[in-house]
Amino acid sequence: MMRTRPLKVALLGCGVVGSEVARIMTTHADDLTARIGAPVELAGVAVRRPSKVREGIDPALVTTDATALVKRGDIDVVVEVIGGIEPARALITTAFEHGASVVSANKALLAQDGAALHAAAEEHGKDLYYEAAVAGAIPLIRPLRESLAGDKVNRVLGIVNGTTNFILDKMDSTGAGYQEALDEATALGYAEADPTADVEGFDAAAKAAILAGIAFHTRVRLDDVYREGMTEVTSADFRSAKEMGCTIKLLAICERSKDGASVTARVHPAMIPLTHPLASVRGAYNAVFVESDAAGQLMFYGPGAGGSPTASAVLGDLVAVCRNRLNGATGPGESAYADLTVSPMGEVVTRYHISLDVADKPGVLAQVATVFAEHGVSIDTVRQQGKDGEASLVVVTHRASDASLSGTVEALRKLDTVRGVASIMRVEGE
């Protein structure tokens, strides 16, 4: 039987995403009612600038007092799309305390304080859903948290930031330099005026923390994620990648150790073979590759940002939370029972591509090879080109730990015949 009393929704934030959430709630009202089993009503919208005209939103619903809105007591669900740490954290906690469940798109807050927010939701018997916090419209959180709940996930490898993928794709396809590709991304609206959060990997690192926590049933905070940006990637790196049959992507990588006792989470540029499905992800799209024991290899692909795609994920969560509300139940909360050790980057084992500027004279290759051997790093291939007393030496290793590779590079810099280390890049996806 359809319930006639509407479920009341408070919207915190009415920017690009929030305005789309409000629009979809209005234009799809009948469908949402049928899917939920009760109508949903936008009961209030908290904003910073009340004088701004917001098409399709009753001005009487607009308020600058977000705290009063979430404290009303008649609100069933709070949708938080303001971002940042505060006041979002306080508002979400207050919402739980006053009887509302929460749908959030706040990756930074969840990566930093997800455990505390889950605890608050559980204490008050409410839902905390956040599909929109990672990879926009791509269904990823719910498949990991629910569809794969009976499986063992071993690895999550993905492109989770559209801005960086657009820039790297342009560098790869046109030969453009980093700054030129960034300028184009900015002009097209893919990059913010200050792109630091994207290009330095902060955005992807927050998403990696969330994904790792869900995939491995272990609390992984933002501080646990190794982060390396992509601002130092050059056209020369792409030329080297092409010579290896690879391209370069900024990857979020979360993986379980072979003995199953620990996990790692990291974000950095990496070469991946052109044969890998992630290599074909172009433009501002996102894609995540999941590897598990029973399901095998799964790939999730689609638009990872933008008002409409992100709002789609928010509305999917809203429907689920409202259904739970009607049934007097809650969905899955935090699952951190495994409590695995989060290992530092130094213990991560992968392949490396190292480009060295060296003196073009006999014995240089032998010296370099000796340094690698002394640090326990096995060489897979080596290529040397020289002219007029200077040479370029490219070494690709077999799998080695980050710590052993760091020691190798430090020793290489001390050789008189090594003029400099032009670039170091990890090789993933094999």
GROMACS .gro file of C-alpha atoms in nm:
model
  430
    1MET     CA    1   0.000   0.000   0.000
    2MET     CA    2   0.130   0.345  -0.093
    3ARG     CA    3   0.193   0.578   0.200
    4THR     CA    4   0.047   0.923   0.142
    5ARG     CA    5   0.251   1.120   0.396
    6PRO     CA    6   0.566   1.233   0.217
    7LEU     CA    7   0.917   1.161   0.330
    8LYS     CA    8   1.084   1.495   0.393
    9VAL     CA    9   1.429   1.570   0.251
   10ALA     CA   10   1.665   1.849   0.357
   11LEU     CA   11   1.922   1.952   0.097
   12LEU     CA   12   2.250   2.098   0.222
   13GLY     CA   13   2.411   2.282  -0.069
   14CYS     CA   14   2.258   2.391  -0.396
   15GLY     CA   15   2.552   2.424  -0.633
   16VAL     CA   16   2.615   2.220  -0.946
   17VAL     CA   17   2.521   1.890  -0.781
   18GLY     CA   18   2.261   2.014  -0.533
   19SER     CA   19   2.062   2.201  -0.797
   20GLU     CA   20   2.052   1.885  -1.011
   21VAL     CA   21   1.932   1.680  -0.713
   22ALA     CA   22   1.651   1.928  -0.658
   23ARG     CA   23   1.561   1.930  -1.029
   24ILE     CA   24   1.545   1.551  -1.053
   25MET     CA   25   1.337   1.528  -0.735
   26THR     CA   26   1.087   1.762  -0.898
   27THR     CA   27   1.081   1.634  -1.256
   28HIS     CA   28   1.086   1.265  -1.157
   29ALA     CA   29   0.857   1.300  -0.857
   30ASP     CA   30   0.598   1.048  -0.975
   31ASP     CA   31   0.859   0.785  -1.063
   32LEU     CA   32   1.039   0.835  -0.731
   33THR     CA   33   0.709   0.796  -0.546
   34ALA     CA   34   0.636   0.469  -0.726
   35ARG     CA   35   0.984   0.332  -0.666
   36ILE     CA   36   0.998   0.427  -0.300
   37GLY     CA   37   0.639   0.358  -0.200
   38ALA     CA   38   0.580   0.711  -0.072
   39PRO     CA   39   0.620   1.062  -0.206
   40VAL     CA   40   0.936   1.257  -0.128
   41GLU     CA   41   0.920   1.624  -0.050
   42LEU     CA   42   1.199   1.879  -0.058
   43ALA     CA   43   1.146   2.037   0.283
   44GLY     CA   44   1.435   2.283   0.293
   45VAL     CA   45   1.750   2.392   0.110
   46ALA     CA   46   2.048   2.533   0.302
   47VAL     CA   47   2.270   2.772   0.105
   48ARG     CA   48   2.530   3.040   0.167
   49ARG     CA   49   2.389   3.300  -0.076
   50PRO     CA   50   2.008   3.315  -0.036
   51SER     CA   51   1.967   3.600  -0.286
   52LYS     CA   52   2.079   3.387  -0.580
   53VAL     CA   53   1.795   3.284  -0.811
   54ARG     CA   54   1.755   2.905  -0.814
   55GLU     CA   55   1.527   2.793  -1.093
   56GLY     CA   56   1.262   2.545  -0.990
   57ILE     CA   57   1.315   2.589  -0.616
   58ASP     CA   58   1.057   2.766  -0.402
   59PRO     CA   59   1.239   3.061  -0.238
   60ALA     CA   60   1.043   2.986   0.081
   61LEU     CA   61   1.244   2.664   0.119
   62VAL     CA   62   1.580   2.841   0.109
   63THR     CA   63   1.765   2.910   0.433
   64THR     CA   64   2.113   3.003   0.546
   65ASP     CA   65   2.066   2.825   0.879
   66ALA     CA   66   2.168   2.468   0.793
   67THR     CA   67   2.188   2.368   1.160
   68ALA     CA   68   1.829   2.468   1.227
   69LEU     CA   69   1.719   2.280   0.917
   70VAL     CA   70   1.873   1.948   1.022
   71LYS     CA   71   1.745   1.996   1.379
   72ARG     CA   72   1.381   2.030   1.277
   73GLY     CA   73   1.293   1.677   1.383
   74ASP     CA   74   1.052   1.611   1.095
   75ILE     CA   75   1.330   1.559   0.837
   76ASP     CA   76   1.363   1.198   0.720
   77VAL     CA   77   1.675   1.229   0.503
   78VAL     CA   78   1.949   1.490   0.483
   79VAL     CA   79   2.135   1.514   0.152
   80GLU     CA   80   2.478   1.672   0.208
   81VAL     CA   81   2.652   1.808  -0.103
   82ILE     CA   82   2.838   2.107   0.040
   83GLY     CA   83   3.173   1.926   0.066
   84GLY     CA   84   3.468   1.997   0.292
   85ILE     CA   85   3.518   1.893   0.653
   86GLU     CA   86   3.329   2.156   0.850
   87PRO     CA   87   3.048   2.242   0.883
   88ALA     CA   88   2.958   1.921   0.695
   89ARG     CA   89   3.078   1.690   0.975
   90ALA     CA   90   2.882   1.874   1.246
   91LEU     CA   91   2.571   1.892   1.029
   92ILE     CA   92   2.575   1.520   0.950
   93THR     CA   93   2.623   1.428   1.315
   94THR     CA   94   2.343   1.664   1.416
   95ALA     CA   95   2.116   1.510   1.153
   96PHE     CA   96   2.165   1.165   1.306
   97GLU     CA   97   2.098   1.299   1.652
   98HIS     CA   98   1.768   1.449   1.537
   99GLY     CA   99   1.637   1.141   1.361
  100ALA     CA  100   1.746   1.179   0.999
  101SER     CA  101   1.943   0.942   0.778
  102VAL     CA  102   2.212   1.094   0.556
  103VAL     CA  103   2.312   1.073   0.190
  104SER     CA  104   2.649   1.237   0.122
  105ALA     CA  105   2.883   1.299  -0.169
  106ASN     CA  106   3.163   1.420   0.060
  107LYS     CA  107   3.471   1.210  -0.022
  108ALA     CA  108   3.714   1.424   0.180
  109LEU     CA  109   3.511   1.395   0.500
  110LEU     CA  110   3.441   1.024   0.457
  111ALA     CA  111   3.809   0.951   0.390
  112GLN     CA  112   3.911   1.140   0.701
  113ASP     CA  113   3.631   1.062   0.947
  114GLY     CA  114   3.427   0.782   0.794
  115ALA     CA  115   3.461   0.557   1.099
  116ALA     CA  116   3.324   0.823   1.335
  117LEU     CA  117   3.036   0.904   1.103
  118HIS     CA  118   2.944   0.537   1.068
  119ALA     CA  119   2.956   0.502   1.446
  120ALA     CA  120   2.723   0.798   1.487
  121ALA     CA  121   2.481   0.655   1.230
  122GLU     CA  122   2.480   0.318   1.406
  123GLU     CA  123   2.435   0.476   1.749
  124HIS     CA  124   2.117   0.648   1.632
  125GLY     CA  125   1.994   0.365   1.410
  126LYS     CA  126   2.020   0.564   1.087
  127ASP     CA  127   2.165   0.516   0.739
  128LEU     CA  128   2.480   0.674   0.595
  129TYR     CA  129   2.501   0.627   0.217
  130TYR     CA  130   2.764   0.782  -0.011
  131GLU     CA  131   2.767   0.630  -0.360
  132ALA     CA  132   2.830   0.975  -0.509
  133ALA     CA  133   3.154   1.020  -0.313
  134VAL     CA  134   3.349   0.799  -0.555
  135ALA     CA  135   3.335   0.797  -0.936
  136GLY     CA  136   3.019   1.003  -0.987
  137ALA     CA  137   2.743   0.811  -1.161
  138ILE     CA  138   2.933   0.481  -1.171
  139PRO     CA  139   2.773   0.226  -0.935
  140LEU     CA  140   3.076   0.120  -0.732
  141ILE     CA  141   3.020   0.158  -0.358
  142ARG     CA  142   2.704  -0.053  -0.354
  143PRO     CA  143   2.853  -0.338  -0.567
  144LEU     CA  144   3.155  -0.352  -0.336
  145ARG     CA  145   2.950  -0.323  -0.019
  146GLU     CA  146   2.659  -0.548  -0.120
  147SER     CA  147   2.696  -0.739  -0.449
  148LEU     CA  148   3.047  -0.861  -0.361
  149ALA     CA  149   2.979  -0.901   0.012
  150GLY     CA  150   3.011  -1.279  -0.020
  151ASP     CA  151   3.333  -1.264  -0.221
  152LYS     CA  152   3.694  -1.179  -0.138
  153VAL     CA  153   3.820  -0.869  -0.317
  154ASN     CA  154   4.195  -0.873  -0.375
  155ARG     CA  155   4.256  -0.562  -0.581
  156VAL     CA  156   4.088  -0.239  -0.687
  157LEU     CA  157   4.268  -0.053  -0.965
  158GLY     CA  158   4.117   0.252  -1.122
  159ILE     CA  159   4.103   0.594  -1.281
  160VAL     CA  160   3.892   0.792  -1.036
  161ASN     CA  161   3.960   1.151  -1.139
  162GLY     CA  162   3.831   1.280  -1.471
  163THR     CA  163   4.042   1.596  -1.478
  164THR     CA  164   4.372   1.412  -1.460
  165ASN     CA  165   4.259   1.151  -1.710
  166PHE     CA  166   4.163   1.424  -1.955
  167ILE     CA  167   4.504   1.589  -1.920
  168LEU     CA  168   4.701   1.266  -1.956
  169ASP     CA  169   4.485   1.155  -2.248
  170LYS     CA  170   4.559   1.484  -2.428
  171MET     CA  171   4.931   1.448  -2.363
  172ASP     CA  172   4.919   1.095  -2.500
  173SER     CA  173   4.705   1.158  -2.809
  174THR     CA  174   4.839   1.499  -2.918
  175GLY     CA  175   5.193   1.514  -2.778
  176ALA     CA  176   5.101   1.822  -2.575
  177GLY     CA  177   5.299   1.915  -2.266
  178TYR     CA  178   5.146   1.909  -1.919
  179GLN     CA  179   5.075   2.283  -1.898
  180GLU     CA  180   4.920   2.296  -2.245
  181ALA     CA  181   4.690   2.004  -2.164
  182LEU     CA  182   4.597   2.159  -1.827
  183ASP     CA  183   4.511   2.489  -1.995
  184GLU     CA  184   4.276   2.309  -2.232
  185ALA     CA  185   4.115   2.121  -1.943
  186THR     CA  186   4.060   2.450  -1.761
  187ALA     CA  187   3.912   2.618  -2.069
  188LEU     CA  188   3.666   2.330  -2.113
  189GLY     CA  189   3.563   2.337  -1.748
  190TYR     CA  190   3.720   2.001  -1.655
  191ALA     CA  191   3.980   2.162  -1.427
  192GLU     CA  192   3.917   2.411  -1.146
  193ALA     CA  193   4.091   2.748  -1.136
  194ASP     CA  194   4.309   2.586  -0.867
  195PRO     CA  195   4.357   2.228  -0.990
  196THR     CA  196   4.579   2.119  -0.700
  197ALA     CA  197   4.334   1.871  -0.548
  198ASP     CA  198   4.310   1.690  -0.880
  199VAL     CA  199   4.659   1.704  -1.031
  200GLU     CA  200   4.840   1.640  -0.702
  201GLY     CA  201   4.625   1.335  -0.634
  202PHE     CA  202   4.440   1.453  -0.321
  203ASP     CA  203   4.097   1.387  -0.474
  204ALA     CA  204   4.194   1.040  -0.593
  205ALA     CA  205   4.359   0.957  -0.259
  206ALA     CA  206   4.037   1.030  -0.069
  207LYS     CA  207   3.849   0.800  -0.304
  208ALA     CA  208   4.115   0.531  -0.267
  209ALA     CA  209   4.077   0.540   0.112
  210ILE     CA  210   3.702   0.487   0.082
  211LEU     CA  211   3.736   0.206  -0.173
  212ALA     CA  212   4.005   0.025   0.025
  213GLY     CA  213   3.803   0.041   0.345
  214ILE     CA  214   3.498  -0.112   0.181
  215ALA     CA  215   3.682  -0.367  -0.033
  216PHE     CA  216   3.898  -0.505   0.247
  217HIS     CA  217   3.667  -0.456   0.549
  218THR     CA  218   3.940  -0.251   0.714
  219ARG     CA  219   3.953   0.110   0.828
  220VAL     CA  220   4.171   0.301   0.583
  221ARG     CA  221   4.210   0.674   0.641
  222LEU     CA  222   4.332   0.937   0.400
  223ASP     CA  223   4.664   0.952   0.587
  224ASP     CA  224   4.717   0.582   0.507
  225VAL     CA  225   4.713   0.644   0.132
  226TYR     CA  226   5.041   0.709  -0.048
  227ARG     CA  227   4.993   1.003  -0.283
  228GLU     CA  228   5.198   1.124  -0.578
  229GLY     CA  229   5.069   1.380  -0.827
  230MET     CA  230   5.110   1.390  -1.204
  231THR     CA  231   5.260   1.737  -1.255
  232GLU     CA  232   5.603   1.593  -1.331
  233VAL     CA  233   5.482   1.365  -1.613
  234THR     CA  234   5.638   1.479  -1.942
  235SER     CA  235   5.601   1.418  -2.313
  236ALA     CA  236   5.925   1.219  -2.291
  237ASP     CA  237   5.757   0.985  -2.042
  238PHE     CA  238   5.481   0.919  -2.293
  239ARG     CA  239   5.735   0.849  -2.566
  240SER     CA  240   5.901   0.597  -2.337
  241ALA     CA  241   5.565   0.444  -2.253
  242LYS     CA  242   5.479   0.402  -2.621
  243GLU     CA  243   5.810   0.227  -2.682
  244MET     CA  244   5.700  -0.026  -2.419
  245GLY     CA  245   5.350  -0.061  -2.563
  246CYS     CA  246   5.205   0.136  -2.271
  247THR     CA  247   5.029   0.459  -2.186
  248ILE     CA  248   5.028   0.660  -1.862
  249LYS     CA  249   4.735   0.701  -1.621
  250LEU     CA  250   4.698   0.844  -1.271
  251LEU     CA  251   4.583   0.534  -1.085
  252ALA     CA  252   4.425   0.464  -0.749
  253ILE     CA  253   4.544   0.119  -0.643
  254CYS     CA  254   4.416  -0.071  -0.341
  255GLU     CA  255   4.540  -0.425  -0.296
  256ARG     CA  256   4.561  -0.710  -0.050
  257SER     CA  257   4.900  -0.867   0.019
  258LYS     CA  258   4.963  -1.221  -0.103
  259ASP     CA  259   4.949  -1.358   0.252
  260GLY     CA  260   4.622  -1.171   0.312
  261ALA     CA  261   4.748  -1.009   0.631
  262SER     CA  262   4.782  -0.652   0.508
  263VAL     CA  263   4.659  -0.404   0.249
  264THR     CA  264   4.800  -0.101   0.072
  265ALA     CA  265   4.637   0.203  -0.085
  266ARG     CA  266   4.820   0.439  -0.318
  267VAL     CA  267   4.772   0.700  -0.589
  268HIS     CA  268   5.039   0.778  -0.848
  269PRO     CA  269   5.106   0.797  -1.223
  270ALA     CA  270   5.187   0.462  -1.377
  271MET     CA  271   5.252   0.304  -1.713
  272ILE     CA  272   4.993   0.043  -1.807
  273PRO     CA  273   4.997  -0.185  -2.114
  274LEU     CA  274   4.777  -0.077  -2.403
  275THR     CA  275   4.614  -0.419  -2.377
  276HIS     CA  276   4.476  -0.341  -2.031
  277PRO     CA  277   4.110  -0.225  -2.028
  278LEU     CA  278   4.201   0.092  -1.835
  279ALA     CA  279   4.436   0.204  -2.114
  280SER     CA  280   4.139   0.275  -2.341
  281VAL     CA  281   3.960   0.505  -2.095
  282ARG     CA  282   3.965   0.842  -2.268
  283GLY     CA  283   3.883   1.201  -2.186
  284ALA     CA  284   3.727   1.284  -1.850
  285TYR     CA  285   3.582   0.938  -1.796
  286ASN     CA  286   3.648   0.716  -1.493
  287ALA     CA  287   3.688   0.340  -1.476
  288VAL     CA  288   3.760   0.100  -1.192
  289PHE     CA  289   3.890  -0.255  -1.232
  290VAL     CA  290   3.802  -0.495  -0.946
  291GLU     CA  291   3.963  -0.835  -0.898
  292SER     CA  292   3.807  -1.090  -0.661
  293ASP     CA  293   3.833  -1.461  -0.588
  294ALA     CA  294   3.496  -1.579  -0.715
  295ALA     CA  295   3.375  -1.308  -0.954
  296GLY     CA  296   3.716  -1.270  -1.117
  297GLN     CA  297   3.777  -0.944  -1.302
  298LEU     CA  298   3.508  -0.676  -1.317
  299MET     CA  299   3.523  -0.330  -1.471
  300PHE     CA  300   3.302  -0.031  -1.390
  301TYR     CA  301   3.307   0.257  -1.641
  302GLY     CA  302   3.132   0.589  -1.692
  303PRO     CA  303   3.128   0.963  -1.623
  304GLY     CA  304   3.297   1.025  -1.291
  305ALA     CA  305   3.196   1.383  -1.220
  306GLY     CA  306   2.954   1.660  -1.316
  307GLY     CA  307   2.621   1.775  -1.184
  308SER     CA  308   2.388   1.525  -1.350
  309PRO     CA  309   2.605   1.211  -1.312
  310THR     CA  310   2.676   1.283  -0.945
  311ALA     CA  311   2.313   1.370  -0.879
  312SER     CA  312   2.215   1.035  -1.031
  313ALA     CA  313   2.422   0.857  -0.766
  314VAL     CA  314   2.275   1.078  -0.491
  315LEU     CA  315   1.920   1.000  -0.602
  316GLY     CA  316   1.996   0.627  -0.613
  317ASP     CA  317   2.105   0.648  -0.250
  318LEU     CA  318   1.804   0.861  -0.162
  319VAL     CA  319   1.567   0.596  -0.299
  320ALA     CA  320   1.745   0.321  -0.103
  321VAL     CA  321   1.748   0.519   0.222
  322CYS     CA  322   1.382   0.616   0.186
  323ARG     CA  323   1.284   0.253   0.128
  324ASN     CA  324   1.475   0.157   0.443
  325ARG     CA  325   1.297   0.434   0.629
  326LEU     CA  326   0.955   0.304   0.526
  327ASN     CA  327   1.048  -0.050   0.629
  328GLY     CA  328   1.185   0.058   0.964
  329ALA     CA  329   1.525  -0.083   0.872
  330THR     CA  330   1.876   0.034   0.790
  331GLY     CA  331   2.112  -0.074   0.516
  332PRO     CA  332   2.469  -0.201   0.557
  333GLY     CA  333   2.692   0.012   0.773
  334GLU     CA  334   3.065   0.007   0.821
  335SER     CA  335   3.232  -0.333   0.786
  336ALA     CA  336   3.578  -0.318   0.940
  337TYR     CA  337   3.588  -0.660   1.106
  338ALA     CA  338   3.901  -0.774   0.914
  339ASP     CA  339   4.112  -0.499   1.076
  340LEU     CA  340   4.405  -0.569   0.844
  341THR     CA  341   4.735  -0.388   0.872
  342VAL     CA  342   4.774  -0.099   0.628
  343SER     CA  343   5.130  -0.131   0.500
  344PRO     CA  344   5.346   0.169   0.405
  345MET     CA  345   5.450   0.243   0.048
  346GLY     CA  346   5.800   0.112   0.109
  347GLU     CA  347   5.663  -0.243   0.121
  348VAL     CA  348   5.471  -0.217  -0.207
  349VAL     CA  349   5.612  -0.441  -0.480
  350THR     CA  350   5.579  -0.343  -0.846
  351ARG     CA  351   5.779  -0.293  -1.165
  352TYR     CA  352   5.966   0.029  -1.242
  353HIS     CA  353   6.072   0.224  -1.549
  354ILE     CA  354   6.384   0.435  -1.475
  355SER     CA  355   6.538   0.680  -1.720
  356LEU     CA  356   6.897   0.790  -1.645
  357ASP     CA  357   7.122   1.050  -1.803
  358VAL     CA  358   7.470   0.897  -1.809
  359ALA     CA  359   7.815   0.944  -1.956
  360ASP     CA  360   7.856   0.774  -2.292
  361LYS     CA  361   8.162   0.563  -2.225
  362PRO     CA  362   8.250   0.196  -2.168
  363GLY     CA  363   8.159   0.039  -1.834
  364VAL     CA  364   7.863   0.264  -1.748
  365LEU     CA  365   7.605  -0.009  -1.800
  366ALA     CA  366   7.808  -0.249  -1.587
  367GLN     CA  367   7.826   0.007  -1.304
  368VAL     CA  368   7.455   0.070  -1.315
  369ALA     CA  369   7.372  -0.301  -1.328
  370THR     CA  370   7.596  -0.361  -1.027
  371VAL     CA  371   7.407  -0.102  -0.822
  372PHE     CA  372   7.075  -0.267  -0.906
  373ALA     CA  373   7.213  -0.609  -0.812
  374GLU     CA  374   7.356  -0.484  -0.481
  375HIS     CA  375   7.010  -0.361  -0.380
  376GLY     CA  376   6.833  -0.680  -0.484
  377VAL     CA  377   6.652  -0.525  -0.780
  378SER     CA  378   6.644  -0.749  -1.087
  379ILE     CA  379   6.660  -0.585  -1.432
  380ASP     CA  380   6.412  -0.698  -1.695
  381THR     CA  381   6.524  -0.488  -1.994
  382VAL     CA  382   6.775  -0.209  -2.058
  383ARG     CA  383   6.814   0.032  -2.349
  384GLN     CA  384   7.101   0.277  -2.408
  385GLN     CA  385   7.134   0.556  -2.662
  386GLY     CA  386   7.438   0.784  -2.675
  387LYS     CA  387   7.586   1.078  -2.865
  388ASP     CA  388   7.869   1.329  -2.809
  389GLY     CA  389   7.972   1.190  -2.471
  390GLU     CA  390   7.621   1.184  -2.321
  391ALA     CA  391   7.370   0.898  -2.318
  392SER     CA  392   7.025   0.801  -2.204
  393LEU     CA  393   6.987   0.471  -2.021
  394VAL     CA  394   6.639   0.325  -1.972
  395VAL     CA  395   6.601   0.039  -1.725
  396VAL     CA  396   6.283  -0.161  -1.669
  397THR     CA  397   6.293  -0.379  -1.359
  398HIS     CA  398   6.122  -0.697  -1.256
  399ARG     CA  399   5.900  -0.657  -0.949
  400ALA     CA  400   6.074  -0.488  -0.658
  401SER     CA  401   5.974  -0.312  -0.337
  402ASP     CA  402   5.950   0.064  -0.329
  403ALA     CA  403   6.206   0.071  -0.049
  404SER     CA  404   6.464  -0.131  -0.243
  405LEU     CA  405   6.411   0.082  -0.553
  406SER     CA  406   6.456   0.401  -0.348
  407GLY     CA  407   6.786   0.269  -0.216
  408THR     CA  408   6.893   0.182  -0.569
  409VAL     CA  409   6.818   0.530  -0.701
  410GLU     CA  410   7.000   0.694  -0.411
  411ALA     CA  411   7.309   0.485  -0.489
  412LEU     CA  412   7.283   0.560  -0.862
  413ARG     CA  413   7.290   0.935  -0.794
  414LYS     CA  414   7.629   0.890  -0.628
  415LEU     CA  415   7.792   0.741  -0.938
  416ASP     CA  416   8.018   0.983  -1.124
  417THR     CA  417   7.895   0.842  -1.454
  418VAL     CA  418   7.529   0.914  -1.376
  419ARG     CA  419   7.447   1.276  -1.462
  420GLY     CA  420   7.092   1.257  -1.330
  421VAL     CA  421   6.771   1.057  -1.291
  422ALA     CA  422   6.539   1.187  -1.562
  423SER     CA  423   6.229   1.000  -1.449
  424ILE     CA  424   6.103   0.710  -1.241
  425MET     CA  425   5.763   0.559  -1.309
  426ARG     CA  426   5.587   0.250  -1.186
  427VAL     CA  427   5.454  -0.009  -1.430
  428GLU     CA  428   5.115  -0.153  -1.335
  429GLY     CA  429   4.834  -0.359  -1.476
  430GLU     CA  430   5.021  -0.670  -1.584
   0.00000   0.00000   0.00000
